[in-house]
Short mmCIF file of C-alpha atoms in Angstrom, two decimals:
data_model
loop_
_atom_site.label_atom_id
_atom_site.label_comp_id
_atom_site.label_asym_id
_atom_site.label_seq_id
_atom_site.Cartn_x
_atom_site.Cartn_y
_atom_site.Cartn_z
CA MET J 1 156.63 87.38 117.86
CA THR J 2 159.27 89.20 119.72
CA ARG J 3 158.76 88.49 123.42
CA PRO J 4 157.16 92.07 124.21
CA GLY J 5 155.14 91.66 121.21
CA THR J 6 153.68 88.22 122.95
CA ILE J 7 153.29 90.13 126.28
CA ALA J 8 151.46 92.93 124.45
CA ALA J 9 149.50 90.67 122.62
CA GLY J 10 148.51 88.27 125.43
CA LEU J 11 147.35 91.77 127.61
CA SER J 12 145.18 93.00 125.02
CA GLY J 13 143.59 89.79 125.07
CA ALA J 14 143.25 89.59 128.55
CA VAL J 15 141.71 93.42 128.45
CA LEU J 16 139.40 92.35 125.45
CA THR J 17 138.08 89.25 127.10
CA GLY J 18 137.24 91.69 130.28
CA CYS J 19 135.12 93.82 127.66
CA GLN J 20 132.70 90.67 126.78
CA GLY J 21 130.34 89.03 127.94
CA ALA J 22 127.41 89.07 130.41
CA GLN J 23 128.79 91.57 133.34
CA SER J 24 130.57 93.99 130.91
CA ALA J 25 129.47 97.61 130.47
CA PHE J 26 131.49 97.60 127.27
CA ASP J 27 128.99 94.92 126.12
CA PRO J 28 125.44 96.57 126.34
CA ALA J 29 122.67 94.95 125.55
CA GLY J 30 120.11 98.16 127.15
CA VAL J 31 119.30 101.39 125.88
CA GLU J 32 120.91 103.42 128.71
CA ALA J 33 123.72 101.36 128.92
CA GLU J 34 124.56 101.83 125.21
CA ARG J 35 124.03 105.58 125.87
CA VAL J 36 126.52 105.24 129.08
CA LEU J 37 129.13 103.92 126.96
CA THR J 38 129.11 106.63 124.20
CA LEU J 39 129.72 108.85 127.18
CA PHE J 40 132.57 106.71 128.57
CA TRP J 41 133.86 106.85 124.77
CA ILE J 42 133.71 110.45 124.14
CA MET J 43 134.99 111.24 128.02
CA LEU J 44 137.89 109.08 127.24
CA ALA J 45 138.53 110.71 124.11
CA GLY J 46 138.07 114.29 125.35
CA GLY J 47 140.46 113.58 128.20
CA THR J 48 143.17 112.00 126.37
CA ALA J 49 143.17 114.85 123.78
CA ILE J 50 143.34 117.21 127.04
CA TRP J 51 146.06 114.86 128.38
CA ILE J 52 148.09 115.27 125.41
CA VAL J 53 147.99 119.05 125.25
CA VAL J 54 149.22 119.32 129.04
CA ILE J 55 151.77 116.81 128.48
CA GLY J 56 152.82 119.20 125.35
CA VAL J 57 152.59 122.24 126.85
CA SER J 58 154.40 121.21 129.73
CA TYR J 59 157.07 119.64 127.54
CA TYR J 60 157.37 122.98 126.09
CA ALA J 61 157.87 125.07 128.68
CA ALA J 62 160.42 122.94 130.01
CA ARG J 63 162.49 122.22 127.05
CA GLY J 64 161.25 125.03 124.65
CA LYS J 65 161.08 128.42 125.27
CA SER J 66 163.98 129.97 127.94
CA GLY J 67 163.37 133.27 128.32
CA PRO J 68 160.92 134.57 130.74
CA TYR J 69 157.08 135.42 129.71
CA SER J 70 155.46 139.23 129.47
CA ASP J 71 152.69 139.13 131.82
CA ARG J 72 150.21 139.72 128.93
CA SER J 73 150.85 136.07 127.56
CA GLY J 74 151.00 134.45 130.81
CA ILE J 75 147.46 136.02 131.51
CA ARG J 76 146.23 135.23 127.99
CA LEU J 77 146.96 131.65 128.61
CA ILE J 78 145.59 131.67 132.17
CA VAL J 79 142.02 132.93 130.78
CA TRP J 80 141.90 130.87 127.55
CA GLY J 81 143.56 127.79 128.66
CA GLY J 82 142.39 127.70 132.35
CA CYS J 83 139.29 129.46 132.45
CA VAL J 84 137.44 129.88 129.26
CA PHE J 85 138.16 126.09 127.92
CA PRO J 86 137.41 124.25 130.64
CA ALA J 87 134.09 126.24 131.52
CA VAL J 88 133.08 125.62 127.78
CA VAL J 89 133.76 121.88 127.74
CA LEU J 90 132.57 121.45 131.08
CA ALA J 91 129.39 123.42 130.43
CA GLY J 92 129.05 120.97 127.04
CA LEU J 93 129.21 117.90 128.59
CA LEU J 94 126.82 118.70 131.95
CA TRP J 95 124.38 119.66 129.44
CA TRP J 96 124.98 116.65 127.49
CA GLY J 97 124.73 114.27 130.43
CA LEU J 98 121.64 116.05 131.59
CA THR J 99 119.41 116.40 128.47
CA MET J 100 120.47 112.29 128.85
CA MET J 101 118.47 111.71 131.87
CA PRO J 102 114.82 112.53 131.36
CA GLU J 103 114.55 110.36 128.21
CA LEU J 104 116.13 107.61 130.24
CA ARG J 105 113.86 107.83 132.96
CA ARG J 106 110.99 108.28 130.88
CA ALA J 107 107.68 106.39 132.04
CA ALA J 108 108.00 102.66 131.56
CA ASP J 109 105.64 100.61 129.06
CA GLY J 110 106.17 96.85 130.44
CA PRO J 111 105.52 95.67 133.58
CA THR J 112 106.45 96.51 137.03
CA ILE J 113 108.93 94.60 139.13
CA ALA J 114 109.50 94.93 142.98
CA VAL J 115 113.21 94.36 144.02
CA SER J 116 113.93 94.24 147.61
CA ALA J 117 117.36 94.22 148.15
CA GLU J 118 118.75 92.26 151.41
CA ARG J 119 121.66 91.18 153.01
CA PHE J 120 122.76 89.13 150.84
CA TRP J 121 120.00 88.08 148.15
CA TRP J 122 117.57 89.83 146.07
CA ARG J 123 113.62 89.35 146.82
CA VAL J 124 111.91 89.88 143.70
CA ALA J 125 108.08 90.16 142.88
CA TYR J 126 106.36 90.27 139.51
CA ALA J 127 103.45 92.16 138.98
CA VAL J 128 103.24 94.19 141.44
CA GLU J 129 100.31 96.56 142.14
CA GLY J 130 101.16 100.37 142.19
CA GLU J 131 101.77 103.46 140.49
CA PRO J 132 105.49 104.30 140.06
CA GLY J 133 106.94 106.11 142.41
CA VAL J 134 103.55 106.44 144.61
CA ILE J 135 105.01 104.52 147.57
CA ARG J 136 107.51 104.89 150.14
CA ASN J 137 107.74 101.03 150.55
CA LEU J 138 107.46 98.25 148.18
CA PRO J 139 104.17 97.42 147.45
CA ARG J 140 103.20 93.72 148.54
CA GLY J 141 102.09 91.01 147.11
CA GLY J 142 102.81 89.56 143.23
CA VAL J 143 104.32 86.84 142.33
CA PRO J 144 107.52 86.24 144.63
CA SER J 145 110.71 84.54 143.38
CA ALA J 146 114.55 85.64 144.11
CA ASN J 147 117.96 86.20 143.01
CA GLU J 148 116.78 85.93 138.87
CA ILE J 149 114.61 88.86 137.25
CA TRP J 150 112.93 87.77 133.75
CA ILE J 151 112.05 91.11 131.57
CA PRO J 152 110.51 91.18 128.24
CA LEU J 153 112.56 92.28 125.18
CA GLY J 154 112.04 95.71 123.87
CA LYS J 155 110.03 97.01 126.59
CA ARG J 156 110.58 99.44 129.10
CA THR J 157 110.32 97.54 132.54
CA GLU J 158 110.03 99.43 135.69
CA ILE J 159 112.26 98.04 138.97
CA LEU J 160 110.85 99.61 141.85
CA LEU J 161 113.93 99.12 144.38
CA SER J 162 113.90 99.18 148.18
CA SER J 163 115.95 97.25 150.90
CA PRO J 164 114.71 96.61 154.74
CA ASP J 165 118.47 96.60 156.04
CA VAL J 166 120.89 99.04 154.74
CA ILE J 167 121.56 100.37 151.64
CA HIS J 168 122.36 98.24 148.58
CA SER J 169 122.72 99.21 144.68
CA PHE J 170 121.26 97.42 141.91
CA TRP J 171 123.27 97.06 139.14
CA VAL J 172 123.49 95.23 135.26
CA PRO J 173 126.27 96.57 133.71
CA PRO J 174 125.06 95.38 130.18
CA LEU J 175 121.81 97.04 130.95
CA ALA J 176 121.73 100.13 132.53
CA GLY J 177 123.93 102.13 135.41
CA LYS J 178 123.47 101.56 138.90
CA MET J 179 120.61 102.36 141.21
CA ASP J 180 121.01 102.58 144.89
CA ALA J 181 118.15 100.15 146.99
CA ILE J 182 117.66 102.89 150.22
CA PRO J 183 115.65 101.70 153.11
CA GLY J 184 112.37 103.72 153.86
CA ARG J 185 112.63 104.76 150.13
CA VAL J 186 111.60 103.49 146.83
CA ASN J 187 113.65 104.42 143.80
CA ARG J 188 112.97 103.23 140.34
CA LEU J 189 114.90 102.38 137.45
CA VAL J 190 113.78 101.58 134.27
CA LEU J 191 115.67 98.94 132.42
CA GLU J 192 115.13 98.55 128.08
CA PRO J 193 116.54 95.75 127.14
CA THR J 194 117.52 95.72 123.30
CA ARG J 195 118.69 91.65 122.79
CA PRO J 196 117.67 88.80 124.69
CA GLY J 197 120.44 86.71 126.89
CA VAL J 198 121.45 86.11 130.72
CA PHE J 199 123.16 89.19 132.40
CA ASN J 200 124.76 88.87 135.52
CA GLY J 201 123.96 91.73 138.08
CA ALA J 202 125.71 92.71 141.19
CA CYS J 203 125.22 94.35 144.79
CA ALA J 204 127.13 97.52 144.06
CA GLU J 205 127.60 99.52 147.23
CA TYR J 206 129.12 97.60 150.07
CA CYS J 207 126.60 96.04 152.59
CA GLY J 208 128.54 93.27 154.81
CA THR J 209 130.16 90.38 154.77
CA ALA J 210 129.03 88.51 151.75
CA HIS J 211 128.38 91.59 149.81
CA THR J 212 130.57 90.26 146.86
CA TYR J 213 128.35 87.16 146.64
CA MET J 214 125.16 89.31 146.42
CA GLY J 215 124.45 88.42 142.53
CA PHE J 216 121.47 87.55 140.24
CA ARG J 217 121.04 87.16 136.66
CA VAL J 218 118.87 89.02 134.44
CA VAL J 219 117.14 86.92 131.82
CA VAL J 220 115.53 88.71 128.63
CA VAL J 221 112.96 87.07 126.89
CA PRO J 222 110.38 88.20 124.26
CA GLU J 223 107.26 89.47 125.32
CA ALA J 224 105.51 86.20 125.36
CA GLU J 225 107.94 84.05 127.15
CA PHE J 226 108.12 86.42 129.99
CA GLU J 227 104.34 86.42 130.18
CA ALA J 228 104.53 82.33 130.33
CA TYR J 229 107.45 82.46 132.73
CA VAL J 230 105.76 84.67 135.20
CA ALA J 231 102.49 82.41 134.91
CA SER J 232 104.22 79.27 135.64
CA GLN J 233 105.92 80.99 138.69
CA ALA J 234 102.47 82.10 139.94
CA LEU J 235 101.89 78.10 140.02
CA PRO J 236 102.37 76.36 143.53
CA ALA J 237 105.27 73.99 143.46
CA ALA J 238 105.71 71.15 141.15
CA THR J 239 106.27 68.58 144.46
CA THR J 240 104.46 68.89 147.75
CA ASP J 241 104.69 65.24 149.36
CA GLY J 242 107.76 62.86 149.67
CA SER J 243 110.30 62.71 152.29
CA GLY J 244 111.67 65.50 151.15
CA ALA J 245 109.04 68.01 151.56
CA ARG J 246 108.37 66.61 155.11
CA LEU J 247 111.85 66.99 156.30
CA PHE J 248 111.99 70.19 154.79
CA VAL J 249 109.10 71.48 157.01
CA GLN J 250 110.03 69.12 160.12
CA ASN J 251 113.81 70.46 160.23
CA GLY J 252 112.86 73.75 160.68
CA CYS J 253 113.51 74.91 156.93
CA ALA J 254 110.01 76.38 156.79
CA ALA J 255 110.26 78.50 159.39
CA CYS J 256 112.65 80.88 156.82
CA HIS J 257 111.65 79.68 153.21
CA THR J 258 108.64 79.71 151.41
CA VAL J 259 107.55 76.52 149.62
CA ARG J 260 103.55 77.60 148.25
CA GLY J 261 101.90 74.18 148.14
CA THR J 262 103.24 73.22 151.37
CA ALA J 263 103.46 74.28 154.81
CA ALA J 264 106.40 76.03 154.75
CA ASP J 265 105.63 79.58 154.54
CA GLY J 266 108.41 81.85 156.04
CA ASP J 267 109.35 84.87 154.93
CA VAL J 268 113.20 85.40 155.97
CA GLY J 269 114.94 84.05 152.91
CA PRO J 270 114.04 83.32 149.50
CA ASP J 271 111.00 81.75 148.01
CA LEU J 272 111.71 78.76 146.66
CA THR J 273 108.81 77.45 145.58
CA HIS J 274 110.50 77.47 142.07
CA VAL J 275 114.15 77.49 142.96
CA ALA J 276 115.31 74.31 140.64
CA SER J 277 113.82 76.93 137.81
CA ARG J 278 116.67 79.01 138.33
CA ARG J 279 119.97 79.34 137.22
CA THR J 280 121.66 79.53 140.62
CA ILE J 281 121.39 79.35 144.52
CA ALA J 282 122.84 81.41 146.90
CA ALA J 283 122.35 84.51 145.05
CA GLY J 284 123.99 84.07 141.76
CA LEU J 285 126.82 82.21 143.51
CA LEU J 286 126.54 78.22 142.41
CA PRO J 287 124.71 76.61 139.87
CA THR J 288 121.64 75.03 140.60
CA THR J 289 122.32 71.44 141.00
CA VAL J 290 121.06 68.59 143.56
CA GLU J 291 124.95 68.47 145.30
CA ASN J 292 125.00 72.06 145.63
CA PHE J 293 121.55 72.22 147.16
CA ALA J 294 123.13 69.65 149.77
CA ALA J 295 126.48 71.62 150.12
CA PHE J 296 124.46 74.79 150.72
CA ILE J 297 122.51 72.70 153.44
CA ARG J 298 125.10 71.24 154.95
CA SER J 299 127.66 74.50 155.47
CA ALA J 300 126.04 77.73 154.26
CA GLU J 301 128.53 79.93 155.91
CA HIS J 302 131.32 78.37 154.44
CA ILE J 303 130.30 78.38 151.05
CA LYS J 304 129.04 82.10 151.50
CA PRO J 305 130.34 83.82 154.45
CA GLY J 306 128.34 85.97 156.48
CA VAL J 307 125.20 84.45 155.25
CA GLU J 308 122.19 84.50 157.79
CA MET J 309 121.34 80.92 157.10
CA PRO J 310 122.62 78.50 159.70
CA ALA J 311 124.85 74.91 158.95
CA PHE J 312 122.62 72.60 158.77
CA GLY J 313 125.10 69.70 158.94
CA ILE J 314 123.98 68.17 162.20
CA LEU J 315 121.44 66.35 160.27
CA PRO J 316 122.01 62.83 158.78
CA GLU J 317 123.84 62.76 155.62
CA GLU J 318 120.52 60.83 153.82
CA GLU J 319 117.57 63.86 155.12
CA ILE J 320 120.02 66.20 154.14
CA THR J 321 120.14 64.32 150.27
CA ALA J 322 116.39 64.17 150.37
CA ILE J 323 115.85 67.70 150.73
CA ALA J 324 118.52 68.59 147.81
CA GLN J 325 116.63 65.83 145.96
CA TRP J 326 113.34 67.27 146.29
CA LEU J 327 114.52 71.09 146.17
CA GLY J 328 115.89 69.99 143.02
CA LYS J 329 112.25 69.08 141.58
CA LEU J 330 111.10 72.57 142.25
CA GLU J 331 110.82 73.69 138.69
CA MET L 1 135.40 153.74 153.28
CA GLN L 2 137.13 155.56 150.87
CA VAL L 3 140.98 154.79 150.54
CA PHE L 4 142.50 156.13 147.30
CA GLY L 5 139.04 157.82 146.14
CA LYS L 6 137.58 154.16 145.83
CA THR L 7 135.67 151.65 148.26
CA GLN L 8 138.61 149.76 150.79
CA ASP L 9 138.56 146.07 149.62
CA ASN L 10 139.03 143.52 152.57
CA LEU L 11 138.06 139.90 153.19
CA TRP L 12 134.61 140.31 153.12
CA THR L 13 134.49 141.56 149.79
CA LEU L 14 137.02 139.04 148.61
CA VAL L 15 134.10 136.32 149.66
CA ALA L 16 130.89 138.11 148.43
CA ALA L 17 130.80 136.80 145.18
CA PRO L 18 131.29 132.90 146.57
CA THR L 19 128.88 133.32 149.59
CA ILE L 20 126.20 134.31 146.51
CA TRP L 21 127.00 130.62 144.79
CA GLY L 22 127.04 128.80 148.15
CA PHE L 23 123.66 130.95 148.87
CA HIS L 24 122.72 129.62 145.44
CA PHE L 25 123.71 126.20 145.84
CA LEU L 26 121.51 125.28 149.12
CA PHE L 27 118.81 127.42 148.04
CA SER L 28 118.23 125.25 144.71
CA TYR L 29 119.14 122.28 146.15
CA PHE L 30 117.26 122.21 149.29
CA LEU L 31 114.21 123.70 147.27
CA ALA L 32 114.50 120.76 145.12
CA ALA L 33 114.80 117.89 147.54
CA TYR L 34 112.17 119.26 149.65
CA ARG L 35 109.79 119.55 146.70
CA CYS L 36 110.81 115.90 145.15
CA ALA L 37 111.24 114.70 148.89
CA PRO L 38 107.57 112.59 148.90
CA ASN L 39 108.71 110.65 145.93
CA ASP L 40 105.20 110.52 145.43
CA ASP L 41 104.25 112.42 142.38
CA ILE L 42 107.54 111.89 140.11
CA PHE L 43 105.63 112.98 136.49
CA ASN L 44 104.03 115.87 137.82
CA THR L 45 105.74 119.07 136.68
CA ILE L 46 107.44 121.15 139.21
CA GLY L 47 106.93 124.83 137.55
CA GLY L 48 106.77 126.60 140.71
CA THR L 49 110.09 125.24 142.04
CA ARG L 50 111.58 125.75 138.59
CA ALA L 51 110.50 129.41 138.10
CA ALA L 52 111.61 130.12 141.85
CA ILE L 53 114.91 128.81 141.23
CA ALA L 54 114.99 130.84 137.89
CA GLY L 55 114.56 133.75 140.10
CA VAL L 56 116.90 133.37 142.79
CA THR L 57 119.39 132.60 140.02
CA ALA L 58 118.90 135.83 138.15
CA VAL L 59 119.07 137.53 141.26
CA CYS L 60 122.42 135.97 142.22
CA LEU L 61 123.86 136.47 138.91
CA LEU L 62 122.76 140.52 138.84
CA LEU L 63 124.71 140.57 142.32
CA ILE L 64 127.90 138.66 141.18
CA LEU L 65 127.97 140.73 138.10
CA LEU L 66 127.59 143.65 140.41
CA ILE L 67 130.35 142.62 142.33
CA ALA L 68 132.68 141.92 139.35
CA ARG L 69 132.00 145.25 137.82
CA ARG L 70 132.92 147.21 140.95
CA ALA L 71 136.35 145.11 141.21
CA TRP L 72 136.93 145.55 137.82
CA ARG L 73 136.61 149.16 137.59
CA GLU L 74 138.73 149.58 140.80
CA TRP L 75 141.45 147.29 139.62
CA ARG L 76 141.71 148.77 136.27
CA ALA L 77 141.20 152.46 137.91
CA ASP L 78 144.82 151.38 139.33
CA GLY L 79 146.28 150.43 136.40
CA GLY L 80 145.46 146.56 136.61
CA GLY L 81 148.71 144.75 137.50
CA TYR L 82 149.19 141.65 138.04
CA SER L 83 152.68 141.61 140.45
CA ASN L 84 151.66 141.94 143.92
CA ASN L 85 154.84 141.54 145.43
CA GLN L 86 155.31 144.77 147.13
CA ASP L 87 154.62 145.28 150.84
CA THR L 88 152.35 148.43 150.17
CA PRO L 89 148.52 149.26 150.95
CA GLU L 90 148.02 150.18 147.50
CA ALA L 91 149.47 146.45 146.43
CA ARG L 92 147.31 144.88 148.89
CA GLU L 93 143.99 146.83 147.44
CA ARG L 94 145.23 145.58 143.94
CA PHE L 95 145.46 141.90 145.18
CA LEU L 96 141.95 142.10 146.60
CA GLU L 97 140.35 143.89 143.71
CA PHE L 98 141.69 141.10 141.08
CA SER L 99 141.01 138.37 143.41
CA THR L 100 137.51 139.46 143.91
CA LEU L 101 137.47 139.75 139.98
CA LEU L 102 138.52 136.16 139.54
CA LEU L 103 136.26 134.69 142.78
CA ALA L 104 133.06 137.01 141.03
CA ALA L 105 134.15 134.91 137.71
CA LEU L 106 134.40 131.29 138.98
CA SER L 107 130.91 131.81 141.06
CA PHE L 108 129.17 133.21 137.87
CA ALA L 109 130.24 130.29 136.19
CA ALA L 110 129.34 128.19 138.93
CA VAL L 111 125.60 129.63 139.58
CA VAL L 112 125.00 129.04 135.38
CA PHE L 113 126.17 125.26 136.09
CA GLU L 114 124.13 124.94 139.11
CA THR L 115 120.94 126.21 137.44
CA LEU L 116 121.50 123.92 133.85
CA PRO L 117 119.29 121.15 135.63
CA VAL L 118 116.00 123.35 135.82
CA LEU L 119 116.12 124.02 131.67
CA VAL L 120 116.52 120.33 131.85
CA PHE L 121 113.73 118.92 134.34
CA TRP L 122 110.49 119.42 134.22
CA ASP L 123 109.48 117.32 137.18
CA CYS L 124 110.74 115.21 140.02
CA ARG L 125 112.44 111.74 137.71
#
């Protein structure tokens, strides 16, 4: 292969790799994402066609005819090419885009999940009460979790979005478009996945220092599995005694975190009752391992700059290990 | 005021159509936002809001058409030229008439675009 050929192959490989995977809008796994992708391809093709015509006309004007144009032909070009054509194309695109929206936003037939976007993580509550939209603040109660949202396959799940601090945006590119989470208001987003899998979500509205690290996972599973998951999340913690649990409460972790079944009932940070059952910790940042729990306890700010949680490196190493090992058992 | 046997154009006649467009935009936007702001019955139909916007749209389009018609007639009456490179009252008049016509056409298209959502959305979703 020639050198430019090698470069082109490398580049296209890199570009195509970027088009697949758990966080790509080019690899849709949801009804809305599929529509958005179709819209994108049509827009891209149309934009390319118009670009070619404009470049062609420029070339013709510069290199083709040399004499002046008559007023009549000039006006005709402006009226048809500059007025009628864009007006018709834009009207068509507008109509198409608009007619897509009511269908995508029709009522859900699956579960309702409240998601509160907070600097810099996602508070999740399954099976919340409350009619869709009939609220200005997220409904209380439900089965608490964080940073990982399970939804049933083939059902329309309603995500109720809000925030207690600043504006965030909830975006799972393979499933649907973005939806803002705005303080004092509840926005709804309906997710309708078309295939199972684990997908990445991100905060898509700059919200502060750790904005980049405000990720989450969406796990799409068959409905029965979803029901079983929510039922398991509703249970108290698997292990509520031992030195880890005791040190967790003793060292003040309980002031911010809840572990149901223990004295820890803080409401500032994520609910850790089943933290080890989640794929990641620190909002999609690290894989869930005992070592990562320990590293995060030791110096949260080092791993996730901007995080609210203070560093607990002052604790003796064996205490950090004991807490991390206990958290690792909370499945 | 009559000049050259017809009405005299000025900056006010020039911006009349875009002003109607601006009014239509603000009216539709504010009314829909006001109606849907409580965010508490998003599946209920909003027939009254849609009818109000449709009515205001009809009036706005009619006014814009009248402005376009006047500009067109006066511009054509003068021969309908496009060159405005002379420093004369006639050239100034012709320029204003033709510009008014173009702005009226743009405003008409814009008002139609702004109204399309009324045909698609039956509720506050």
